[in-house]
Each structure stands twice: as C-alpha cells, then as structure tokens.
Short mmCIF file of C-alpha atoms in Angstrom, two decimals:
data_model
loop_
_atom_site.label_atom_id
_atom_site.label_comp_id
_atom_site.label_asym_id
_atom_site.label_seq_id
_atom_site.Cartn_x
_atom_site.Cartn_y
_atom_site.Cartn_z
CA MET A 1227 0.00 0.00 0.00
CA SER A 1228 1.39 3.41 -0.97
CA ALA A 1229 1.94 6.16 1.57
CA SER A 1230 -0.83 8.29 0.07
CA LYS A 1231 -3.34 5.44 0.35
CA ALA A 1232 -2.27 4.76 3.93
CA GLU A 1233 -2.93 8.38 4.82
CA VAL A 1234 -6.44 8.06 3.41
CA LEU A 1235 -7.14 5.01 5.54
CA ALA A 1236 -5.83 6.23 8.89
CA PRO A 1237 -3.53 8.73 10.50
CA GLN A 1238 -0.68 7.66 12.74
CA PRO A 1239 0.45 7.18 15.54
CA TYR A 1240 -1.73 4.06 15.95
CA ALA A 1241 0.47 1.44 14.31
CA GLY A 1242 -1.17 -1.31 12.29
CA VAL A 1243 -4.55 0.39 12.06
CA ASN A 1244 -4.46 0.52 8.25
CA LYS A 1245 -4.20 -3.27 8.07
CA THR A 1246 -7.16 -3.60 10.44
CA LEU A 1247 -9.26 -1.19 8.42
CA LEU A 1248 -8.42 -3.10 5.25
CA SER A 1249 -9.39 -6.45 6.80
CA GLY A 1250 -12.75 -4.94 7.76
CA ILE A 1251 -13.26 -3.74 4.18
CA ILE A 1252 -12.52 -7.26 2.93
CA GLY A 1253 -15.01 -8.72 5.43
CA SER A 1254 -17.68 -6.21 4.41
CA SER A 1255 -17.02 -6.96 0.73
CA MET A 1256 -17.46 -10.68 1.41
CA ILE A 1257 -20.82 -9.86 3.00
CA LEU A 1258 -21.70 -7.92 -0.17
CA PHE A 1259 -20.89 -10.85 -2.47
CA GLY A 1260 -22.54 -13.30 -0.09
CA SER A 1261 -25.74 -11.23 -0.22
CA PHE A 1262 -26.00 -11.78 -3.98
CA GLY A 1263 -26.91 -15.42 -3.40
CA THR A 1264 -28.62 -15.22 0.01
CA GLY A 1265 -30.12 -11.72 0.23
CA TRP A 1266 -33.75 -10.87 -0.40
CA LEU A 1267 -35.08 -9.87 -3.81
CA ALA A 1268 -38.64 -9.26 -4.88
CA SER A 1269 -39.92 -11.72 -7.48
CA VAL A 1270 -40.49 -8.83 -9.89
CA SER A 1271 -36.88 -7.62 -9.68
CA PRO A 1272 -35.06 -7.59 -13.05
CA LEU A 1273 -32.01 -8.98 -11.23
CA ASN A 1274 -33.76 -12.36 -11.08
CA ARG A 1275 -33.33 -12.56 -14.86
CA ASP A 1276 -29.64 -11.67 -14.81
CA PRO A 1277 -27.39 -14.69 -15.66
CA PHE A 1278 -25.05 -14.04 -12.73
CA PHE A 1279 -27.88 -13.85 -10.18
CA ILE A 1280 -29.55 -16.91 -11.73
CA MET A 1281 -26.31 -18.83 -11.23
CA VAL A 1282 -25.75 -17.87 -7.58
CA ARG A 1283 -29.41 -18.04 -6.52
CA THR A 1284 -30.78 -21.11 -8.30
CA GLU A 1285 -27.82 -23.48 -8.11
CA ALA A 1286 -27.09 -25.28 -4.82
CA ALA A 1287 -23.37 -24.65 -5.22
CA GLY A 1288 -23.90 -20.92 -5.78
CA VAL A 1289 -26.14 -20.53 -2.73
CA THR A 1290 -23.75 -22.56 -0.56
CA ILE A 1291 -20.72 -20.49 -1.60
CA CYS A 1292 -22.62 -17.27 -0.92
CA VAL A 1293 -23.67 -18.47 2.55
CA MET A 1294 -20.04 -19.25 3.31
CA LEU A 1295 -18.91 -15.84 2.03
CA LEU A 1296 -21.58 -14.05 4.07
CA THR A 1297 -20.74 -15.90 7.28
CA LEU A 1298 -16.97 -15.64 6.91
CA GLY A 1299 -17.35 -11.97 6.03
CA CYS A 1300 -19.24 -11.33 9.26
CA TRP A 1301 -16.44 -12.92 11.28
CA LEU A 1302 -13.65 -11.13 9.43
CA LEU A 1303 -15.49 -7.87 10.13
CA PHE A 1304 -15.93 -8.87 13.77
CA ARG A 1305 -12.19 -9.60 14.10
CA ALA A 1306 -11.37 -6.24 12.52
CA TRP A 1307 -13.67 -4.58 15.09
CA TRP A 1308 -11.94 -6.39 17.96
CA ARG A 1309 -8.48 -5.59 16.64
CA LEU A 1310 -9.41 -1.94 16.16
CA GLY A 1311 -10.46 -1.76 19.81
CA GLN A 1312 -7.14 -3.32 20.85
CA LYS A 1313 -5.06 -0.92 18.77
CA LEU A 1314 -6.95 2.16 19.97
CA LYS A 1315 -7.19 1.02 23.60
CA THR A 1316 -5.69 4.24 24.97
CA TRP A 1317 -8.47 6.14 23.14
CA GLY A 1318 -6.22 9.14 22.75
CA LYS A 1319 -6.11 12.02 20.29
CA GLY A 1320 -7.16 11.03 16.79
CA SER A 1321 -8.83 7.77 17.79
CA LEU A 1322 -12.35 9.08 17.16
CA LYS A 1323 -11.46 10.00 13.58
CA ILE A 1324 -10.10 6.49 13.02
CA VAL A 1325 -13.30 4.89 14.36
CA GLN A 1326 -15.42 7.19 12.19
CA ARG A 1327 -13.28 6.31 9.18
CA ALA A 1328 -13.71 2.61 9.96
CA VAL A 1329 -17.49 2.99 10.02
CA MET A 1330 -17.43 4.76 6.66
CA LEU A 1331 -15.08 2.29 4.98
CA TRP A 1332 -16.79 -0.81 6.36
CA SER A 1333 -20.23 0.48 5.37
CA ILE A 1334 -19.44 1.25 1.73
CA PRO A 1335 -19.72 -2.33 0.35
CA MET A 1336 -22.97 -2.88 2.28
CA LEU A 1337 -24.59 0.13 0.62
CA ILE A 1338 -25.18 -1.90 -2.54
CA ALA A 1339 -25.75 -5.31 -0.91
CA LEU A 1340 -29.06 -7.10 -1.26
CA PRO A 1341 -31.05 -6.89 2.01
CA ILE A 1342 -29.80 -9.56 4.42
CA MET A 1343 -30.91 -10.91 7.79
CA SER A 1344 -34.35 -9.27 7.40
CA ARG A 1345 -36.72 -8.30 4.63
CA ASP A 1346 -38.65 -5.62 6.53
CA VAL A 1347 -37.57 -3.12 3.87
CA PHE A 1348 -40.08 -4.73 1.47
CA ALA A 1349 -42.84 -4.15 4.04
CA TYR A 1350 -41.92 -0.45 3.94
CA ILE A 1351 -42.56 -0.49 0.20
CA GLY A 1352 -45.93 -2.21 0.68
CA GLN A 1353 -47.00 0.25 3.35
CA GLY A 1354 -45.98 3.15 1.12
CA ARG A 1355 -48.24 1.69 -1.56
CA LEU A 1356 -51.07 1.47 1.00
CA VAL A 1357 -50.71 5.17 1.76
CA ASP A 1358 -50.57 5.96 -1.95
CA ALA A 1359 -53.78 3.98 -2.46
CA GLY A 1360 -55.55 6.01 0.24
CA GLN A 1361 -55.80 3.10 2.69
CA ASP A 1362 -55.00 3.12 6.39
CA PRO A 1363 -51.84 1.07 7.19
CA TYR A 1364 -52.85 1.01 10.87
CA VAL A 1365 -55.96 -0.96 9.90
CA ASP A 1366 -55.23 -2.63 6.56
CA GLY A 1367 -52.57 -5.24 5.92
CA ILE A 1368 -50.63 -5.12 2.67
CA SER A 1369 -52.49 -8.20 1.36
CA SER A 1370 -55.22 -5.75 0.31
CA LEU A 1371 -52.85 -4.60 -2.47
CA ASN A 1372 -52.60 -6.21 -5.87
CA ASN A 1373 -49.44 -8.21 -6.49
CA TRP A 1374 -48.28 -7.63 -2.90
CA PHE A 1375 -46.52 -10.97 -2.46
CA GLN A 1376 -44.43 -10.59 -5.62
CA LEU A 1377 -43.04 -7.34 -4.20
CA GLY A 1378 -41.07 -9.21 -1.53
CA ALA A 1379 -42.89 -8.61 1.76
CA ASP A 1380 -43.11 -11.34 4.39
CA THR A 1381 -46.53 -12.93 4.89
CA MET A 1382 -46.46 -11.70 8.51
CA TRP A 1383 -47.42 -8.27 7.14
CA ALA A 1384 -50.36 -9.62 5.12
CA GLN A 1385 -53.09 -8.84 7.69
CA ASP A 1386 -51.31 -6.85 10.40
CA GLY A 1387 -51.40 -3.08 10.78
CA THR A 1388 -48.03 -1.35 10.68
CA PRO A 1389 -46.17 -0.77 13.98
CA TYR A 1390 -44.45 2.32 12.54
CA GLY A 1391 -45.14 5.94 13.32
CA PRO A 1392 -46.97 8.49 11.13
CA LEU A 1393 -43.76 10.23 10.04
CA PHE A 1394 -42.39 7.02 8.58
CA LEU A 1395 -45.64 6.40 6.71
CA THR A 1396 -45.07 9.74 4.98
CA ILE A 1397 -41.46 8.76 4.21
CA GLU A 1398 -42.67 5.45 2.76
CA TYR A 1399 -45.21 7.27 0.60
CA ILE A 1400 -42.58 9.71 -0.70
CA VAL A 1401 -40.10 6.93 -1.52
CA VAL A 1402 -42.71 4.85 -3.38
CA ASN A 1403 -43.71 7.86 -5.46
CA ILE A 1404 -40.15 8.97 -6.22
CA VAL A 1405 -38.88 5.57 -7.42
CA GLY A 1406 -41.79 5.07 -9.79
CA GLY A 1407 -42.50 1.41 -9.03
CA SER A 1408 -38.90 0.13 -8.98
CA ASN A 1409 -38.50 -2.14 -5.96
CA ASP A 1410 -34.72 -2.23 -6.24
CA ALA A 1411 -34.51 1.57 -6.31
CA ALA A 1412 -36.85 1.71 -3.30
CA VAL A 1413 -34.55 -0.61 -1.34
CA LEU A 1414 -31.60 1.69 -2.05
CA ALA A 1415 -33.66 4.72 -1.03
CA PHE A 1416 -34.66 3.14 2.30
CA ARG A 1417 -31.03 2.15 2.86
CA ALA A 1418 -30.01 5.78 2.31
CA ILE A 1419 -32.58 6.79 4.93
CA ALA A 1420 -31.16 4.20 7.34
CA VAL A 1421 -27.68 5.58 6.73
CA ILE A 1422 -28.93 8.99 7.90
CA GLY A 1423 -29.63 7.32 11.25
CA VAL A 1424 -26.14 5.77 11.27
CA LEU A 1425 -24.60 9.20 10.58
CA LEU A 1426 -26.63 10.73 13.40
CA CYS A 1427 -25.27 8.07 15.76
CA LEU A 1428 -21.77 8.64 14.42
CA ARG A 1429 -22.07 12.33 15.28
CA TYR A 1430 -24.00 12.33 18.55
CA VAL A 1431 -22.89 9.14 20.35
CA PRO A 1432 -19.38 10.61 20.95
CA LYS A 1433 -20.86 13.98 21.93
CA LEU A 1434 -23.24 12.34 24.41
CA ALA A 1435 -20.38 10.21 25.78
CA GLU A 1436 -18.15 13.23 26.35
CA LEU A 1437 -20.92 14.87 28.40
CA HIS A 1438 -20.65 11.82 30.69
CA SER A 1439 -16.83 11.90 30.85
CA VAL A 1440 -16.63 8.78 28.68
CA SER A 1441 -14.30 8.50 25.68
CA GLY A 1442 -16.31 9.44 22.61
CA ALA A 1443 -14.07 7.24 20.46
CA LYS A 1444 -14.62 4.21 22.67
CA ALA A 1445 -18.39 4.71 22.83
CA THR A 1446 -18.53 5.08 19.03
CA TRP A 1447 -16.41 1.96 18.58
CA MET A 1448 -18.68 -0.04 20.90
CA THR A 1449 -21.81 1.18 19.12
CA VAL A 1450 -21.53 2.35 15.52
CA ALA A 1451 -18.44 0.37 14.45
CA ASN A 1452 -19.95 -2.78 15.99
CA PRO A 1453 -20.49 -5.32 13.15
CA LEU A 1454 -23.96 -6.14 14.50
CA PHE A 1455 -24.85 -2.45 14.16
CA LEU A 1456 -23.52 -2.23 10.60
CA VAL A 1457 -25.16 -5.36 9.21
CA ASN A 1458 -28.55 -4.47 10.72
CA PHE A 1459 -28.60 -0.73 10.16
CA VAL A 1460 -26.82 -0.59 6.78
CA ALA A 1461 -27.11 -3.95 5.02
CA SER A 1462 -30.61 -4.72 6.33
CA ALA A 1463 -31.80 -1.10 5.82
CA HIS A 1464 -33.88 -1.14 9.02
CA ASN A 1465 -35.82 2.00 9.85
CA ASP A 1466 -34.65 1.36 13.42
CA ALA A 1467 -31.43 3.10 12.37
CA LEU A 1468 -33.24 6.39 11.79
CA MET A 1469 -35.28 5.97 14.97
CA THR A 1470 -32.14 5.31 17.01
CA GLY A 1471 -30.13 8.15 15.47
CA LEU A 1472 -32.93 10.63 16.17
CA SER A 1473 -33.34 9.38 19.75
CA VAL A 1474 -29.61 9.79 20.49
CA TRP A 1475 -29.69 13.30 19.02
CA ALA A 1476 -32.76 14.16 21.12
CA VAL A 1477 -31.13 12.97 24.35
CA TYR A 1478 -27.97 14.95 23.56
CA LEU A 1479 -30.05 18.10 22.99
CA ALA A 1480 -31.86 17.52 26.29
CA CYS A 1481 -28.55 17.10 28.13
CA LYS A 1482 -27.49 20.45 26.68
CA ARG A 1483 -30.81 21.90 27.97
CA HIS A 1484 -32.20 22.58 24.50
CA GLY A 1485 -35.47 21.10 25.65
CA PHE A 1486 -37.84 22.33 22.94
CA TRP A 1487 -35.67 21.02 20.11
CA ALA A 1488 -35.07 17.79 22.02
CA ILE A 1489 -38.84 17.18 22.06
CA VAL A 1490 -39.11 18.03 18.36
CA VAL A 1491 -36.37 15.54 17.45
CA LEU A 1492 -37.76 12.88 19.80
CA ALA A 1493 -41.21 13.35 18.23
CA ALA A 1494 -39.57 12.60 14.87
CA SER A 1495 -38.04 9.44 16.38
CA ILE A 1496 -41.41 8.37 17.77
CA GLY A 1497 -42.87 9.21 14.37
CA VAL A 1498 -40.59 6.52 12.91
CA LYS A 1499 -41.19 3.86 15.60
CA PRO A 1500 -43.31 4.72 18.66
CA ILE A 1501 -41.24 2.63 21.11
CA THR A 1502 -39.04 5.66 21.86
CA LEU A 1503 -42.03 7.23 23.61
CA VAL A 1504 -40.51 5.71 26.77
CA LEU A 1505 -37.71 8.33 26.56
CA LEU A 1506 -40.08 11.32 26.72
CA PRO A 1507 -40.39 11.67 30.53
CA PHE A 1508 -36.62 11.35 30.97
CA ILE A 1509 -36.02 14.08 28.41
CA GLY A 1510 -38.43 16.24 30.41
CA LEU A 1511 -36.31 15.64 33.53
CA LEU A 1512 -33.11 16.49 31.64
CA TRP A 1513 -34.71 19.70 30.43
CA ALA A 1514 -35.76 20.63 33.97
CA GLY A 1515 -32.12 20.61 35.07
CA PRO A 1516 -30.04 19.14 37.90
CA GLU A 1517 -31.32 21.50 40.59
CA ALA A 1518 -35.00 21.09 39.80
CA LYS A 1519 -37.38 20.26 42.62
CA TRP A 1520 -40.50 18.19 42.04
CA PRO A 1521 -42.83 21.11 41.15
CA ARG A 1522 -40.41 22.18 38.40
CA ARG A 1523 -40.01 18.59 37.18
CA PHE A 1524 -43.78 18.16 36.86
CA LEU A 1525 -43.97 21.50 35.06
CA TYR A 1526 -41.38 20.39 32.52
CA TRP A 1527 -43.15 17.08 32.10
CA PHE A 1528 -46.21 19.15 31.23
CA TYR A 1529 -44.20 21.24 28.76
CA SER A 1530 -42.71 18.14 27.18
CA GLY A 1531 -46.01 16.33 26.89
CA SER A 1532 -47.81 19.37 25.50
CA ILE A 1533 -45.21 20.06 22.80
CA PHE A 1534 -45.16 16.40 21.85
CA LEU A 1535 -48.96 16.20 21.71
CA VAL A 1536 -49.18 19.29 19.48
CA LEU A 1537 -46.53 17.94 17.11
CA MET A 1538 -48.10 14.49 16.79
CA THR A 1539 -51.57 16.01 16.34
CA LEU A 1540 -50.20 18.18 13.55
CA VAL A 1541 -48.58 15.21 11.81
CA GLY A 1542 -51.73 13.12 12.27
CA TRP A 1543 -53.87 15.90 10.82
CA LEU A 1544 -51.58 16.38 7.83
CA ASN A 1545 -51.49 12.70 6.83
CA GLY A 1546 -55.01 11.88 8.00
CA TYR A 1547 -54.07 9.02 10.32
CA TRP A 1548 -54.31 10.99 13.57
CA PHE A 1549 -53.38 8.70 16.50
CA GLY A 1550 -53.76 5.32 14.81
CA TRP A 1551 -50.13 4.61 15.75
CA LEU A 1552 -51.07 4.74 19.45
CA SER A 1553 -53.62 1.95 19.09
CA VAL A 1554 -51.05 -0.22 17.31
CA LEU A 1555 -48.43 0.57 19.97
CA LEU A 1556 -50.74 -0.61 22.73
CA ASN A 1557 -51.70 -3.84 20.97
CA TYR A 1558 -48.75 -4.79 18.79
CA THR A 1559 -46.37 -7.47 20.07
CA GLY A 1560 -44.76 -8.67 16.88
CA THR A 1561 -45.38 -12.15 15.59
CA GLY A 1562 -45.61 -14.89 18.18
CA VAL A 1563 -42.58 -15.30 20.40
CA SER A 1564 -38.84 -15.46 19.91
CA VAL A 1565 -36.61 -18.01 21.57
CA VAL A 1566 -33.96 -15.39 22.38
CA ALA A 1567 -36.44 -13.44 24.55
CA PRO A 1568 -36.65 -14.56 28.21
CA LEU A 1569 -40.44 -14.18 28.21
CA GLY A 1570 -40.56 -15.90 24.83
CA MET A 1571 -38.79 -18.94 26.29
CA LEU A 1572 -41.11 -18.85 29.31
CA THR A 1573 -44.15 -18.72 27.02
CA ILE A 1574 -42.94 -21.72 25.00
CA ALA A 1575 -42.19 -23.67 28.19
CA LEU A 1576 -45.60 -22.97 29.76
CA GLN A 1577 -47.43 -23.76 26.54
CA GLY A 1578 -45.57 -27.07 26.39
CA ILE A 1579 -46.38 -27.91 30.00
CA PHE A 1580 -50.08 -27.04 29.82
CA GLY A 1581 -50.41 -28.60 26.35
CA SER A 1582 -48.96 -31.89 27.62
CA PHE A 1583 -51.89 -32.10 30.04
CA GLY A 1584 -54.39 -31.39 27.26
CA MET A 1585 -55.15 -27.91 28.60
CA GLU A 1586 -55.81 -24.77 26.54
CA THR A 1587 -52.69 -22.71 25.89
CA ASP A 1588 -54.05 -19.75 23.89
CA TRP A 1589 -54.15 -17.58 27.01
CA VAL A 1590 -50.47 -18.05 27.93
CA LEU A 1591 -48.98 -15.55 25.48
CA SER A 1592 -51.55 -12.88 26.32
CA VAL A 1593 -50.97 -13.19 30.07
CA ILE A 1594 -47.19 -13.15 29.80
CA LYS A 1595 -47.22 -10.31 27.27
CA ASN A 1596 -49.41 -8.09 29.43
CA GLY A 1597 -47.58 -9.06 32.61
CA GLY A 1598 -44.22 -8.22 31.03
CA ARG A 1599 -45.55 -4.93 29.72
CA LEU A 1600 -46.92 -3.92 33.14
CA LEU A 1601 -43.66 -4.87 34.84
CA GLY A 1602 -41.61 -2.96 32.26
CA VAL A 1603 -43.75 0.17 32.60
CA GLY A 1604 -43.61 -0.14 36.39
CA LEU A 1605 -39.80 -0.30 36.37
CA ALA A 1606 -39.68 2.69 34.02
CA ILE A 1607 -41.89 4.71 36.37
CA VAL A 1608 -39.70 3.83 39.37
CA LEU A 1609 -36.60 4.94 37.44
CA MET A 1610 -38.34 8.22 36.55
CA PHE A 1611 -38.76 9.08 40.21
CA ARG A 1612 -35.67 7.57 41.84
CA GLY A 1613 -31.99 8.18 41.22
CA LYS A 1614 -29.45 10.95 40.78
CA TYR A 1615 -29.67 13.50 37.99
CA SER A 1616 -26.11 12.60 36.96
CA HIS A 1617 -27.34 9.03 36.30
CA LEU A 1618 -30.44 10.14 34.41
CA VAL A 1619 -29.39 8.94 30.94
CA GLN A 1620 -28.29 5.64 32.43
CA ARG A 1621 -31.63 5.31 34.25
CA MET A 1622 -33.37 6.07 30.96
CA GLY A 1623 -31.35 3.33 29.25
CA ILE A 1624 -32.32 0.83 31.95
CA ALA A 1625 -36.01 1.80 31.63
CA TYR A 1626 -35.78 1.42 27.86
CA ALA A 1627 -34.11 -1.97 28.31
CA ALA A 1628 -36.86 -3.09 30.68
CA ILE A 1629 -39.53 -2.38 28.06
CA VAL A 1630 -37.54 -4.26 25.40
CA VAL A 1631 -36.41 -7.26 27.45
CA LEU A 1632 -39.80 -7.82 29.11
CA SER A 1633 -41.44 -8.63 25.80
CA PRO A 1634 -42.03 -12.10 24.34
CA VAL A 1635 -40.45 -10.93 21.06
CA ILE A 1636 -36.88 -9.63 20.86
CA GLN A 1637 -35.18 -9.20 17.52
CA PRO A 1638 -31.35 -8.85 17.50
CA TRP A 1639 -31.54 -5.26 16.28
CA TYR A 1640 -33.74 -4.28 19.24
CA LEU A 1641 -30.61 -4.42 21.41
CA LEU A 1642 -29.05 -1.77 19.17
CA TRP A 1643 -31.74 0.68 20.31
CA LEU A 1644 -30.25 0.50 23.81
CA LEU A 1645 -26.53 0.20 23.14
CA PRO A 1646 -25.80 3.90 22.40
CA PHE A 1647 -27.09 5.00 25.81
CA PHE A 1648 -25.16 2.38 27.77
CA ALA A 1649 -22.00 3.01 25.72
CA ALA A 1650 -22.29 6.78 26.17
CA THR A 1651 -22.69 6.51 29.94
CA GLY A 1652 -19.83 4.02 30.21
CA LEU A 1653 -19.44 0.25 30.12
CA ARG A 1654 -16.67 -0.96 32.40
CA ASP A 1655 -13.83 -3.11 31.05
CA ASP A 1656 -14.97 -6.13 33.03
CA TRP A 1657 -18.05 -8.35 32.82
CA GLN A 1658 -19.99 -5.46 31.26
CA MET A 1659 -17.74 -5.26 28.20
CA LEU A 1660 -17.53 -9.06 28.13
CA TRP A 1661 -21.33 -9.19 27.99
CA LEU A 1662 -21.27 -6.85 24.99
CA HIS A 1663 -18.71 -9.03 23.21
CA LEU A 1664 -20.50 -12.31 23.90
CA THR A 1665 -23.89 -10.87 22.93
CA THR A 1666 -22.43 -9.60 19.65
CA ILE A 1667 -20.85 -13.00 18.98
CA PHE A 1668 -24.11 -14.86 19.62
CA PHE A 1669 -26.36 -12.61 17.56
CA LEU A 1670 -23.88 -12.36 14.71
CA ALA A 1671 -23.84 -16.16 14.48
CA TYR A 1672 -27.62 -16.32 14.89
CA GLN A 1673 -28.31 -13.78 12.16
CA ALA A 1674 -25.76 -15.16 9.70
CA ALA A 1675 -27.78 -18.42 9.66
CA ASP A 1676 -31.22 -16.80 9.94
CA GLN A 1677 -33.49 -15.54 7.13
CA ILE A 1678 -31.32 -16.85 4.29
CA PHE A 1679 -33.16 -16.43 1.00
CA VAL A 1680 -33.51 -19.67 -0.92
CA TRP A 1681 -35.97 -20.30 -3.77
CA GLN A 1682 -38.86 -22.55 -2.82
CA PHE A 1683 -37.80 -25.40 -5.13
CA LEU A 1684 -34.48 -25.63 -3.23
CA GLN A 1685 -35.72 -24.99 0.31
CA GLU A 1686 -36.51 -28.47 1.59
CA VAL A 1687 -33.03 -29.87 0.91
CA LEU A 1688 -30.81 -26.79 0.86
CA VAL A 1689 -31.97 -24.62 3.78
CA PRO A 1690 -31.09 -27.08 6.59
CA ARG A 1691 -27.73 -27.74 4.93
CA VAL A 1692 -26.67 -24.11 4.47
CA GLN A 1693 -27.89 -23.16 7.94
CA LEU A 1694 -25.81 -25.99 9.39
CA ILE A 1695 -22.81 -24.81 7.36
CA SER A 1696 -23.30 -21.23 8.56
CA TRP A 1697 -23.58 -22.29 12.22
CA GLY A 1698 -20.54 -24.54 11.83
CA ILE A 1699 -18.44 -21.72 10.40
CA SER A 1700 -19.63 -19.33 13.11
CA ILE A 1701 -18.85 -21.74 15.95
CA LEU A 1702 -15.38 -22.49 14.59
CA CYS A 1703 -14.60 -18.82 13.99
CA ALA A 1704 -15.87 -17.76 17.42
CA LEU A 1705 -13.86 -20.50 19.16
CA TYR A 1706 -10.76 -19.56 17.20
CA LEU A 1707 -11.06 -15.84 17.98
CA VAL A 1708 -11.81 -16.38 21.67
CA PHE A 1709 -9.32 -19.18 22.44
CA LEU A 1710 -6.71 -19.59 19.69
CA ASP A 1711 -6.07 -16.40 17.74
CA PRO A 1712 -2.71 -15.05 18.99
CA LYS A 1713 -3.99 -11.48 18.76
CA THR A 1714 -7.51 -11.76 20.17
CA LYS A 1715 -7.43 -14.68 22.61
CA LYS A 1716 -6.38 -12.32 25.44
CA ILE A 1717 -9.49 -10.14 25.20
CA CYS A 1718 -12.00 -12.26 27.15
CA PRO A 1719 -9.56 -13.47 29.87
CA GLU A 1720 -8.46 -9.88 30.52
CA LEU A 1721 -12.08 -8.77 30.95
CA LEU A 1722 -12.75 -11.72 33.26
CA SER A 1723 -9.67 -10.93 35.35
CA SER A 1724 -10.95 -7.37 35.80
CA THR A 1725 -14.29 -8.54 37.21
CA ASN A 1726 -14.05 -7.87 40.95
CA TRP A 1727 -16.95 -10.05 42.11
CA LEU A 1728 -15.55 -12.98 40.11
CA LYS A 1729 -12.07 -12.56 41.60
CA LYS A 1730 -13.54 -12.59 45.09
CA LYS A 1731 -15.49 -15.75 44.31
CA VAL A 1732 -12.38 -17.49 42.98
CA LYS A 1733 -10.46 -16.59 46.17
#
C-alpha cells in the first residue's frame, strides 16, 4: 500500500490500524458478495433474470458459496472490530477519527448489498403503496394490495397493521412515489434513509459520551463500528437506524438543555417507531435541570407532553391518520414469540407444560405479554422518580431496556436501540464489556444463519444444509477468535480478570 493510500485510511500514531481497516473492508465486501446469493429480492426484480444472479441463486453450489462468504465476512469484520479496539485502547487524540473512518469504509460495500438478515424493507414499500392507495396502514394489511406478495414482503405483514409511526408512513409514501415502481430503487432509497440514522449516531454518540466523561471514540467503537450495528442498520436497511439516530440526538439536545428542540427531534423518532415514547419523561427531567425540585419537574413534564402532543396532532392531521399509531403501539407485540427473549422462552415452556396435560394454551402468550408490559412500565416509572440527575441517561437506558427485554419478542436489532445509551454513559472493562462481546458473537452467528433467502424449489433440501454450514463456520470462527487467535485470545480473559466479584469468588 502506498503512503498516500495509507494516509487516506488512517492517520498515525496508531500502528497497524491501516491493516485492520483493510481487513474490515474485505469482510464487508465478502458480505456484499454473499448477499448476492442469500439476500432478499422481490420476485419482480429484473435482477432475477440476470445470468449471474440466476447462477448464484438457483444453483445449490452458488447458494452454498454465498452463505459461506456471508458468514466468513461477518467474522472477518468482527475480528477487525476487535483488533481496532485493541489498537486504539488508549483512546487518545485522533482515535475518534479512526473509528469514524472505519465505520465509513466498512459500510461502503454494504450500501449496494441485497437486504440480508431481514426483509422488513419490502414491508416499507408495501405500506408506502397502501398510503398511496388512500388506505389506512394502521388498519389494513398489505395483502389488500394487488401483487403484494411478488413485491417481496413477508406474509407476517399480510393482515397486520403497521407498527411504525406516522412520520415514517409519509417517508414510505414519498419513496414509493419517487422511485416510480422500482423495488430495487426503493430498497436503495430506504437504505439511504437508514444511513442517515447511522450518521446521526456517528455524530452524537461521541458527543453524548463526552458529556458523561466517557471516551467518545470508545463509545462510538462499541456502538456504531460494531459489526452487528452495521449489518442491521446498513445492510438490512432497518428504519430502526433512523429511529435510534434521532433518539440519540434528542437525548444529547436535552442534556445540553435545548429542551424544545429535544422534544421536536424525539417526536420525529417516535414518528418513525413509537417505542421511543418511553424516553419522553426522561427528556423532560433532563430539560428541567439538575437542581429542579419536584414542582419544576412536573412543570417540565407538562411542557414536554404538550409540545409532543401538538406535534403528533399536527402530523396526524396532515397525513389523516391521527393517532392510529397509538392503538397499534398498545396492541402490537410482533409475531408470536422469539426463543432469544426470556419471556418468549417462558411462554414456550408454559405452553408445552399445559399442552402436555391437554389444557388450553391460547391464554399463555396474552398473560405473559401483558404481565411483562406492566412490569416494564412499572420499572420505568420507578426509574423516573428515583436516582441521581447525573445518572439520568443511564436510568433512561435501563427503563428502555426493561420495556424491550420484558417482551415475548426480541429481535437482535432491538438491542441496538439501547446500546448507544449504555455506551455513552460508560461500560466498564470487566463483565460489562464481556457481555457486549458475547452478545455480539451470539447474535452475529444467529443472524448469519437466519433468514437466508432460498428459492422454494431448493428450500426443503438446501436450507437445513446451508444453515448448518453457517452455524458450523460461526462456531469455529468464534472459538478460534476467543481461544486460539494469537492477537484476540487475550481479550476475554483480561475482561474476566478485571471482574471484581468474580475474583472474590475465585479466592
């Protein structure tokens, strides 16, 4: 590599960073090529008639090679992320620019990848068509549209109302009208919108961290450079990226006591996905200030709620959907349960137990869902009223986590909603950082083998095989990185050795 190219990749004095950045680019490029055979395409896409895509998507060998490329690419990117953290461990001057450069370079190949690990982006297109047709996406499923299945959406969206906010419905409508019926162009447009959320995180996560005396470079590395963040918020084109970026910006504005604008930005975040409504009372407390007594806090809660209500009423009036999003928020729980959610596992276990005795099990999910929701809201309320002002963002993150974790459905990208706030308020280099690493390892392996696109005529034989191959590669790579790699095998033991309660137990 020439000196001029090295300067483009990274400034000194952090030796070896250029090589790490390059390895991450290679990993991201492997994900790109792997997506060509395993990523989601609508049936109507012209790419399905391209000889190259026919070869890699209809032949067992092509699909298998692409699965291997995708999985290996994820692990090469993960290793680059780990090595970058090692090389920047002092988090000194210039480290933030290197992390930001890593995010940019590692994201570039994913900008043109086919959607992987989720096909929610095709639901966005369907909902935009619903708006364009004058229907209500909070009431009507996309199955009411002609040719809806050929446009790539999952059948889970066929009858369900959308869980997204009114602002995102307007965005969906605009995208569908701009692209003129091209699904592939719509996917790229929604990815560009997701990248706006990534850029907001890239800008405001370090700023929020510095307000909490935490290294902005380290917080950005933990969050935005995290391979789980990149594959879900860039390659998958999730609207969660925009929601998260806006929420981080709103919290930063509130910490700086720009309360009115914090509410405006948070309303935009809620307008994308209403789950960030849980942040509103905490932003009101931040706006009230550290010396505020309870009368002032209640007053600023009133200010916050009033501004938010006016903004959402205005948006609802403009698009004609009013507060339909609130009804969906109160009733939506996703589809079924997920095995990675604690309450999801409990639901499955109880249904199995009661079913084995011939008893009805339809009530189990409803009871657990509502119980989890009440407990999550209760914990959030306690955290609103108890705790130091200096810990307010951390308390907010815990309240947010309670709402997410106490649900029977947890998708891997849900955890990325929370990560910026915990990273910005500081994760210790002990079991806390170890938990982040192990969670990233698990969900990266889980997602690399999940939602692999395979044509129906190949599914019965090929899907179990390629999923087994993906899991096998992930397990071998994870074991190698954690226990054998000369460069990375020290990471987990060092974090364990720094865990005080564990050291005391060993003694």
